[in-house]
Amino acid sequence: MSGSISTGRSFPCPPSLLALLILVQQLLLMGKLSLSVDGIGGSWSDVASSADAILAGRGTAATTTTATTSAESSIITITDAAAAGGGAPPRYGGNAKTDALLFLFCPGGNTTVRFVEQAVLSSRAAGFAKEHIVIIDTSPNTHCYSDSAFLRAEVGYVYPTIPSDMTFAMMQNVAWNLAQRWGFPYYFWQHADVVITHEGENEEFATKAMRIVNVAPPDWGQIQFGYDLFAAYRTEAVARVRWDQGISHYLADCDFHIRIQFAGYRILSSYAGIVLHIKTLIPSPLPEMKS
């Protein structure tokens, strides 16, 4: 298949929610309802402070960002540090064709860590370099960092967060905020229970995905490679719309997809390779990877 982009898509949302969203859309078109797409999900402000506690044992201090969310009146502290052995935060080098940023979430638990290892293994084999990959580790005691020698060796940066019990929408808001702070115009996000691989030997998945992003129409907001199991996000679009932290896990994506289109951005679909949603661990040992 080619790397063409289409607007064809399907959102796995409950019918009742879709009916409500369609009603809202019709009211908007009739001018009987107004909707602000800016600021939903809370306001964000940077605060310089120390986060030595979260990095205890890594031998480094940290610069942190405190994010205040009006939706839940909570404080999220995200740590930006070059942790000893944990890598350093990536920085955008100015080349959108080669400077990739791929996020994965690690909410905790030994099983989750194994799934993340499996996902990272596939991403590395699909052409994403070690420095491209960042894990947002919201697990208690940062399991993804402390419990996995593989991830410490094969991921560019494992990013701890406070508090550790973050919701899905909160983790998504941390992702775009980091991408914005690090200067990336777009970023990828991969489900922790998803593996990716290129089809054939002509072009790696990562190279093809980056090429597709760089030829996308200027009004794109998200490009889905197998729904959002693996997707590209335009940083400025997500920063404007943001994820609503008052919505539960399985409805937050439906809400986000509708609002990003209300904001004037397009959701596109394309093909960069095989994307598999795997609910069980593949029973094979992790091979050693080359840096």
mmCIF file of C-alpha atoms in Angstrom:
data_model
loop_
_atom_site.group_PDB
_atom_site.id
_atom_site.type_symbol
_atom_site.label_atom_id
_atom_site.label_comp_id
_atom_site.label_asym_id
_atom_site.label_seq_id
_atom_site.Cartn_x
_atom_site.Cartn_y
_atom_site.Cartn_z
ATOM 1 C CA MET A 1 0.000 0.000 0.000
ATOM 2 C CA SER A 2 1.130 3.548 -0.629
ATOM 3 C CA GLY A 3 1.690 6.253 1.924
ATOM 4 C CA SER A 4 -1.323 8.258 0.813
ATOM 5 C CA ILE A 5 -3.480 10.143 3.282
ATOM 6 C CA SER A 6 -7.244 9.942 3.470
ATOM 7 C CA THR A 7 -9.924 11.497 5.632
ATOM 8 C CA GLY A 8 -11.712 8.171 6.051
ATOM 9 C CA ARG A 9 -11.911 7.196 9.702
ATOM 10 C CA SER A 10 -14.062 5.511 12.298
ATOM 11 C CA PHE A 11 -14.268 6.408 15.972
ATOM 12 C CA PRO A 12 -15.073 3.513 18.339
ATOM 13 C CA CYS A 13 -17.337 5.648 20.515
ATOM 14 C CA PRO A 14 -20.561 4.522 22.214
ATOM 15 C CA PRO A 15 -23.641 5.224 20.023
ATOM 16 C CA SER A 16 -25.199 7.375 22.754
ATOM 17 C CA LEU A 17 -22.139 9.635 22.832
ATOM 18 C CA LEU A 18 -22.031 9.872 19.058
ATOM 19 C CA ALA A 19 -25.713 10.854 19.024
ATOM 20 C CA LEU A 20 -25.006 13.599 21.572
ATOM 21 C CA LEU A 21 -21.993 14.869 19.642
ATOM 22 C CA ILE A 22 -24.000 14.934 16.397
ATOM 23 C CA LEU A 23 -26.698 16.956 18.154
ATOM 24 C CA VAL A 24 -24.097 19.414 19.434
ATOM 25 C CA GLN A 25 -22.638 19.708 15.939
ATOM 26 C CA GLN A 26 -26.070 20.442 14.437
ATOM 27 C CA LEU A 27 -26.775 23.103 17.063
ATOM 28 C CA LEU A 28 -23.424 24.700 16.294
ATOM 29 C CA LEU A 29 -24.216 24.762 12.571
ATOM 30 C CA MET A 30 -27.623 26.326 13.316
ATOM 31 C CA GLY A 31 -25.985 29.001 15.457
ATOM 32 C CA LYS A 32 -27.983 27.998 18.525
ATOM 33 C CA LEU A 33 -24.919 26.946 20.502
ATOM 34 C CA SER A 34 -21.439 28.335 20.934
ATOM 35 C CA LEU A 35 -18.439 26.261 21.923
ATOM 36 C CA SER A 36 -14.990 27.400 22.943
ATOM 37 C CA VAL A 37 -12.277 24.964 21.920
ATOM 38 C CA ASP A 38 -9.556 26.906 23.690
ATOM 39 C CA GLY A 39 -8.483 26.084 27.195
ATOM 40 C CA ILE A 40 -10.587 22.964 27.724
ATOM 41 C CA GLY A 41 -8.558 20.801 30.055
ATOM 42 C CA GLY A 42 -7.073 23.569 32.134
ATOM 43 C CA SER A 43 -4.356 26.190 31.991
ATOM 44 C CA TRP A 44 -0.661 25.426 32.125
ATOM 45 C CA SER A 45 2.179 27.438 33.625
ATOM 46 C CA ASP A 46 5.859 26.693 34.038
ATOM 47 C CA VAL A 47 7.378 26.903 37.495
ATOM 48 C CA ALA A 48 11.074 26.324 38.206
ATOM 49 C CA SER A 49 11.679 24.204 41.282
ATOM 50 C CA SER A 50 13.553 21.126 42.522
ATOM 51 C CA ALA A 51 12.356 17.516 42.254
ATOM 52 C CA ASP A 52 15.153 15.626 43.943
ATOM 53 C CA ALA A 53 12.722 13.255 45.636
ATOM 54 C CA ILE A 54 11.379 11.715 42.430
ATOM 55 C CA LEU A 55 14.903 11.204 41.146
ATOM 56 C CA ALA A 56 16.288 9.730 44.369
ATOM 57 C CA GLY A 57 18.907 7.200 43.411
ATOM 58 C CA ARG A 58 19.523 8.716 39.992
ATOM 59 C CA GLY A 59 21.992 11.265 41.264
ATOM 60 C CA THR A 60 20.546 14.410 39.745
ATOM 61 C CA ALA A 61 18.410 17.411 40.523
ATOM 62 C CA ALA A 62 15.679 18.484 38.160
ATOM 63 C CA THR A 63 13.845 21.401 36.649
ATOM 64 C CA THR A 64 10.114 20.880 36.902
ATOM 65 C CA THR A 65 6.952 22.170 35.325
ATOM 66 C CA THR A 66 3.827 22.509 37.436
ATOM 67 C CA ALA A 67 0.577 22.194 35.506
ATOM 68 C CA THR A 68 -2.636 23.334 37.144
ATOM 69 C CA THR A 69 -5.818 21.862 35.714
ATOM 70 C CA SER A 70 -9.104 23.625 36.293
ATOM 71 C CA ALA A 71 -11.048 20.463 35.391
ATOM 72 C CA GLU A 72 -9.863 18.603 38.460
ATOM 73 C CA SER A 73 -8.204 21.363 40.512
ATOM 74 C CA SER A 74 -5.131 19.171 40.695
ATOM 75 C CA ILE A 75 -1.431 19.791 40.382
ATOM 76 C CA ILE A 76 0.743 17.790 38.033
ATOM 77 C CA THR A 77 4.492 18.142 38.395
ATOM 78 C CA ILE A 78 6.458 16.920 35.419
ATOM 79 C CA THR A 79 10.171 16.498 35.765
ATOM 80 C CA ASP A 80 12.641 17.478 33.063
ATOM 81 C CA ALA A 81 16.052 16.128 33.976
ATOM 82 C CA ALA A 82 18.978 14.195 32.601
ATOM 83 C CA ALA A 83 18.671 11.294 35.021
ATOM 84 C CA ALA A 84 21.750 9.211 35.652
ATOM 85 C CA GLY A 85 21.373 6.230 33.334
ATOM 86 C CA GLY A 86 17.878 7.362 32.326
ATOM 87 C CA GLY A 87 18.836 9.420 29.323
ATOM 88 C CA ALA A 88 18.306 13.091 28.570
ATOM 89 C CA PRO A 89 15.274 14.996 27.279
ATOM 90 C CA PRO A 90 15.251 15.170 23.467
ATOM 91 C CA ARG A 91 15.460 18.501 21.708
ATOM 92 C CA TYR A 92 14.136 19.372 18.272
ATOM 93 C CA GLY A 93 17.039 19.938 15.893
ATOM 94 C CA GLY A 94 15.093 21.756 13.195
ATOM 95 C CA ASN A 95 14.580 18.884 10.740
ATOM 96 C CA ALA A 96 10.973 17.695 10.762
ATOM 97 C CA LYS A 97 11.875 14.840 8.417
ATOM 98 C CA THR A 98 14.324 13.172 10.805
ATOM 99 C CA ASP A 99 13.749 14.631 14.289
ATOM 100 C CA ALA A 100 11.082 12.298 15.638
ATOM 101 C CA LEU A 101 9.479 12.135 19.069
ATOM 102 C CA LEU A 102 7.573 9.007 20.112
ATOM 103 C CA PHE A 103 5.704 8.816 23.426
ATOM 104 C CA LEU A 104 4.561 5.714 25.284
ATOM 105 C CA PHE A 105 2.781 5.681 28.642
ATOM 106 C CA CYS A 106 3.660 3.394 31.545
ATOM 107 C CA PRO A 107 0.918 3.622 34.201
ATOM 108 C CA GLY A 108 2.478 0.947 36.422
ATOM 109 C CA GLY A 109 2.592 -2.698 37.364
ATOM 110 C CA ASN A 110 4.965 -5.423 36.247
ATOM 111 C CA THR A 111 2.623 -6.549 33.473
ATOM 112 C CA THR A 112 2.463 -3.046 32.038
ATOM 113 C CA VAL A 113 6.244 -2.813 32.068
ATOM 114 C CA ARG A 114 6.475 -6.029 30.026
ATOM 115 C CA PHE A 115 3.975 -4.662 27.510
ATOM 116 C CA VAL A 116 5.954 -1.428 27.216
ATOM 117 C CA GLU A 117 9.127 -3.438 26.641
ATOM 118 C CA GLN A 118 7.363 -5.310 23.855
ATOM 119 C CA ALA A 119 6.091 -2.064 22.296
ATOM 120 C CA VAL A 120 9.517 -0.421 22.479
ATOM 121 C CA LEU A 121 11.157 -3.481 20.940
ATOM 122 C CA SER A 122 8.826 -3.190 17.949
ATOM 123 C CA SER A 123 9.371 0.572 17.663
ATOM 124 C CA ARG A 124 13.130 0.206 17.659
ATOM 125 C CA ALA A 125 12.917 -2.535 15.013
ATOM 126 C CA ALA A 126 10.561 -0.310 12.999
ATOM 127 C CA GLY A 127 13.234 2.367 12.689
ATOM 128 C CA PHE A 128 12.764 4.683 15.656
ATOM 129 C CA ALA A 129 16.141 5.472 17.173
ATOM 130 C CA LYS A 130 16.714 5.228 20.905
ATOM 131 C CA GLU A 131 16.785 8.998 21.281
ATOM 132 C CA HIS A 132 13.380 9.272 19.557
ATOM 133 C CA ILE A 133 11.539 7.384 22.298
ATOM 134 C CA VAL A 134 10.259 8.869 25.549
ATOM 135 C CA ILE A 135 8.285 6.959 28.172
ATOM 136 C CA ILE A 136 6.006 8.975 30.441
ATOM 137 C CA ASP A 137 6.290 6.882 33.592
ATOM 138 C CA THR A 138 3.359 7.443 35.932
ATOM 139 C CA SER A 139 3.811 4.172 37.799
ATOM 140 C CA PRO A 140 4.391 4.069 41.574
ATOM 141 C CA ASN A 141 8.142 4.172 42.223
ATOM 142 C CA THR A 142 8.682 4.649 38.468
ATOM 143 C CA HIS A 143 8.596 0.921 37.649
ATOM 144 C CA CYS A 144 9.423 1.498 33.989
ATOM 145 C CA TYR A 145 12.746 2.969 35.032
ATOM 146 C CA SER A 146 13.612 0.887 38.072
ATOM 147 C CA ASP A 147 12.302 -2.532 37.009
ATOM 148 C CA SER A 148 13.469 -2.771 33.419
ATOM 149 C CA ALA A 149 17.098 -2.852 32.405
ATOM 150 C CA PHE A 150 15.893 -3.162 28.804
ATOM 151 C CA LEU A 151 14.021 0.153 28.920
ATOM 152 C CA ARG A 152 16.864 1.918 30.697
ATOM 153 C CA ALA A 153 19.161 0.774 27.895
ATOM 154 C CA GLU A 154 16.904 1.150 24.865
ATOM 155 C CA VAL A 155 14.764 4.240 25.543
ATOM 156 C CA GLY A 156 16.125 7.738 25.124
ATOM 157 C CA TYR A 157 14.356 9.152 28.154
ATOM 158 C CA VAL A 158 12.155 7.784 30.926
ATOM 159 C CA TYR A 159 10.149 10.681 32.264
ATOM 160 C CA PRO A 160 8.774 10.450 35.832
ATOM 161 C CA THR A 161 5.653 12.324 36.878
ATOM 162 C CA ILE A 162 4.054 13.492 40.115
ATOM 163 C CA PRO A 163 1.446 12.383 41.057
ATOM 164 C CA SER A 164 1.855 8.808 39.903
ATOM 165 C CA ASP A 165 -1.864 8.015 39.553
ATOM 166 C CA MET A 166 -2.498 10.169 36.494
ATOM 167 C CA THR A 167 -5.517 9.652 34.274
ATOM 168 C CA PHE A 168 -5.277 8.976 30.538
ATOM 169 C CA ALA A 169 -6.189 12.566 29.669
ATOM 170 C CA MET A 170 -3.634 13.909 32.134
ATOM 171 C CA MET A 171 -0.890 11.811 30.521
ATOM 172 C CA GLN A 172 -1.918 13.081 27.079
ATOM 173 C CA ASN A 173 -1.679 16.669 28.327
ATOM 174 C CA VAL A 174 1.792 15.984 29.706
ATOM 175 C CA ALA A 175 2.821 14.614 26.278
ATOM 176 C CA TRP A 176 1.882 17.679 24.229
ATOM 177 C CA ASN A 177 3.315 19.961 26.905
ATOM 178 C CA LEU A 178 6.662 18.178 26.741
ATOM 179 C CA ALA A 179 6.659 18.209 22.935
ATOM 180 C CA GLN A 180 6.000 21.938 23.005
ATOM 181 C CA ARG A 181 8.715 22.626 25.580
ATOM 182 C CA TRP A 182 11.243 20.547 23.645
ATOM 183 C CA GLY A 183 10.409 22.350 20.386
ATOM 184 C CA PHE A 184 8.811 19.525 18.371
ATOM 185 C CA PRO A 185 6.169 20.625 15.834
ATOM 186 C CA TYR A 186 4.606 17.166 15.985
ATOM 187 C CA TYR A 187 4.964 13.907 17.887
ATOM 188 C CA PHE A 188 3.865 10.293 17.740
ATOM 189 C CA TRP A 189 2.026 8.329 20.414
ATOM 190 C CA GLN A 190 1.878 4.538 20.571
ATOM 191 C CA HIS A 191 -0.354 2.418 22.793
ATOM 192 C CA ALA A 192 1.649 0.363 25.280
ATOM 193 C CA ASP A 193 -0.064 -2.820 24.058
ATOM 194 C CA VAL A 194 0.630 -2.172 20.373
ATOM 195 C CA VAL A 195 3.445 -3.423 18.178
ATOM 196 C CA ILE A 196 4.364 -1.895 14.832
ATOM 197 C CA THR A 197 6.413 -3.133 11.899
ATOM 198 C CA HIS A 198 7.043 -2.084 8.330
ATOM 199 C CA GLU A 199 5.752 -4.177 5.454
ATOM 200 C CA GLY A 200 8.447 -5.220 3.037
ATOM 201 C CA GLU A 201 11.985 -3.899 2.992
ATOM 202 C CA ASN A 202 11.735 -0.744 0.888
ATOM 203 C CA GLU A 203 11.071 1.723 3.704
ATOM 204 C CA GLU A 204 11.020 1.475 7.487
ATOM 205 C CA PHE A 205 7.825 2.264 9.375
ATOM 206 C CA ALA A 206 9.390 5.243 11.147
ATOM 207 C CA THR A 207 10.776 6.781 7.954
ATOM 208 C CA LYS A 208 7.476 6.353 6.141
ATOM 209 C CA ALA A 209 5.430 7.766 9.034
ATOM 210 C CA MET A 210 7.652 10.860 9.211
ATOM 211 C CA ARG A 211 7.451 11.298 5.435
ATOM 212 C CA ILE A 212 3.649 11.096 5.553
ATOM 213 C CA VAL A 213 3.491 13.736 8.291
ATOM 214 C CA ASN A 214 5.714 16.079 6.308
ATOM 215 C CA VAL A 215 3.516 15.956 3.181
ATOM 216 C CA ALA A 216 0.228 16.246 5.092
ATOM 217 C CA PRO A 217 -2.123 19.182 4.404
ATOM 218 C CA PRO A 218 -1.326 22.282 6.482
ATOM 219 C CA ASP A 219 -4.533 21.987 8.508
ATOM 220 C CA TRP A 220 -3.907 18.502 9.867
ATOM 221 C CA GLY A 221 -4.293 17.950 13.597
ATOM 222 C CA GLN A 222 -3.929 14.186 13.931
ATOM 223 C CA ILE A 223 -2.865 11.416 11.551
ATOM 224 C CA GLN A 224 -4.015 7.956 12.496
ATOM 225 C CA PHE A 225 -2.065 4.863 11.503
ATOM 226 C CA GLY A 226 -4.650 2.259 12.516
ATOM 227 C CA TYR A 227 -7.064 4.494 14.441
ATOM 228 C CA ASP A 228 -5.051 6.051 17.296
ATOM 229 C CA LEU A 229 -3.198 2.843 18.173
ATOM 230 C CA PHE A 230 -0.282 4.655 16.581
ATOM 231 C CA ALA A 231 -0.873 8.279 15.668
ATOM 232 C CA ALA A 232 0.851 11.557 14.909
ATOM 233 C CA TYR A 233 -0.250 14.737 16.698
ATOM 234 C CA ARG A 234 0.355 18.307 15.628
ATOM 235 C CA THR A 235 1.667 19.980 18.759
ATOM 236 C CA GLU A 236 0.099 23.403 18.221
ATOM 237 C CA ALA A 237 -3.304 21.816 17.569
ATOM 238 C CA VAL A 238 -3.253 19.732 20.747
ATOM 239 C CA ALA A 239 -1.932 22.673 22.756
ATOM 240 C CA ARG A 240 -4.941 24.681 21.653
ATOM 241 C CA VAL A 241 -7.612 22.020 22.144
ATOM 242 C CA ARG A 242 -6.094 19.953 24.973
ATOM 243 C CA TRP A 243 -7.506 16.813 26.517
ATOM 244 C CA ASP A 244 -10.414 17.232 28.910
ATOM 245 C CA GLN A 245 -9.300 15.740 32.212
ATOM 246 C CA GLY A 246 -12.833 15.591 33.499
ATOM 247 C CA ILE A 247 -13.746 12.805 31.054
ATOM 248 C CA SER A 248 -13.155 9.134 31.752
ATOM 249 C CA HIS A 249 -10.553 7.028 29.952
ATOM 250 C CA TYR A 250 -12.678 5.500 27.205
ATOM 251 C CA LEU A 251 -14.520 8.684 26.267
ATOM 252 C CA ALA A 252 -11.639 11.157 26.399
ATOM 253 C CA ASP A 253 -10.418 10.254 22.904
ATOM 254 C CA CYS A 254 -13.926 10.588 21.429
ATOM 255 C CA ASP A 255 -14.263 14.035 22.971
ATOM 256 C CA PHE A 256 -10.802 15.088 21.790
ATOM 257 C CA HIS A 257 -11.403 13.939 18.211
ATOM 258 C CA ILE A 258 -14.614 15.927 17.960
ATOM 259 C CA ARG A 259 -13.201 19.113 19.484
ATOM 260 C CA ILE A 260 -10.024 19.151 17.412
ATOM 261 C CA GLN A 261 -12.218 19.165 14.306
ATOM 262 C CA PHE A 262 -14.399 21.925 15.778
ATOM 263 C CA ALA A 263 -11.153 23.889 16.135
ATOM 264 C CA GLY A 264 -10.583 23.662 12.378
ATOM 265 C CA TYR A 265 -8.033 20.858 12.229
ATOM 266 C CA ARG A 266 -8.427 17.677 10.212
ATOM 267 C CA ILE A 267 -8.092 14.093 11.399
ATOM 268 C CA LEU A 268 -6.471 12.043 8.650
ATOM 269 C CA SER A 269 -5.711 8.373 8.225
ATOM 270 C CA SER A 270 -2.762 6.799 6.462
ATOM 271 C CA TYR A 271 -0.627 3.676 6.275
ATOM 272 C CA ALA A 272 3.017 3.358 7.286
ATOM 273 C CA GLY A 273 3.050 -0.347 8.054
ATOM 274 C CA ILE A 274 1.434 -2.992 10.209
ATOM 275 C CA VAL A 275 -0.114 -1.883 13.525
ATOM 276 C CA LEU A 276 -1.208 -4.702 15.836
ATOM 277 C CA HIS A 277 -3.214 -4.311 19.039
ATOM 278 C CA ILE A 278 -1.946 -7.204 21.153
ATOM 279 C CA LYS A 279 -3.731 -8.093 24.384
ATOM 280 C CA THR A 280 -1.224 -10.726 25.492
ATOM 281 C CA LEU A 281 2.531 -10.767 25.762
ATOM 282 C CA ILE A 282 4.426 -12.426 22.944
ATOM 283 C CA PRO A 283 6.247 -15.407 24.541
ATOM 284 C CA SER A 284 9.722 -14.665 23.283
ATOM 285 C CA PRO A 285 12.855 -13.339 24.999
ATOM 286 C CA LEU A 286 13.937 -9.780 24.409
ATOM 287 C CA PRO A 287 17.019 -9.769 22.176
ATOM 288 C CA GLU A 288 19.858 -7.374 22.722
ATOM 289 C CA MET A 289 19.357 -4.215 20.721
ATOM 290 C CA LYS A 290 22.019 -2.095 19.116
ATOM 291 C CA SER A 291 22.115 1.509 20.284
#
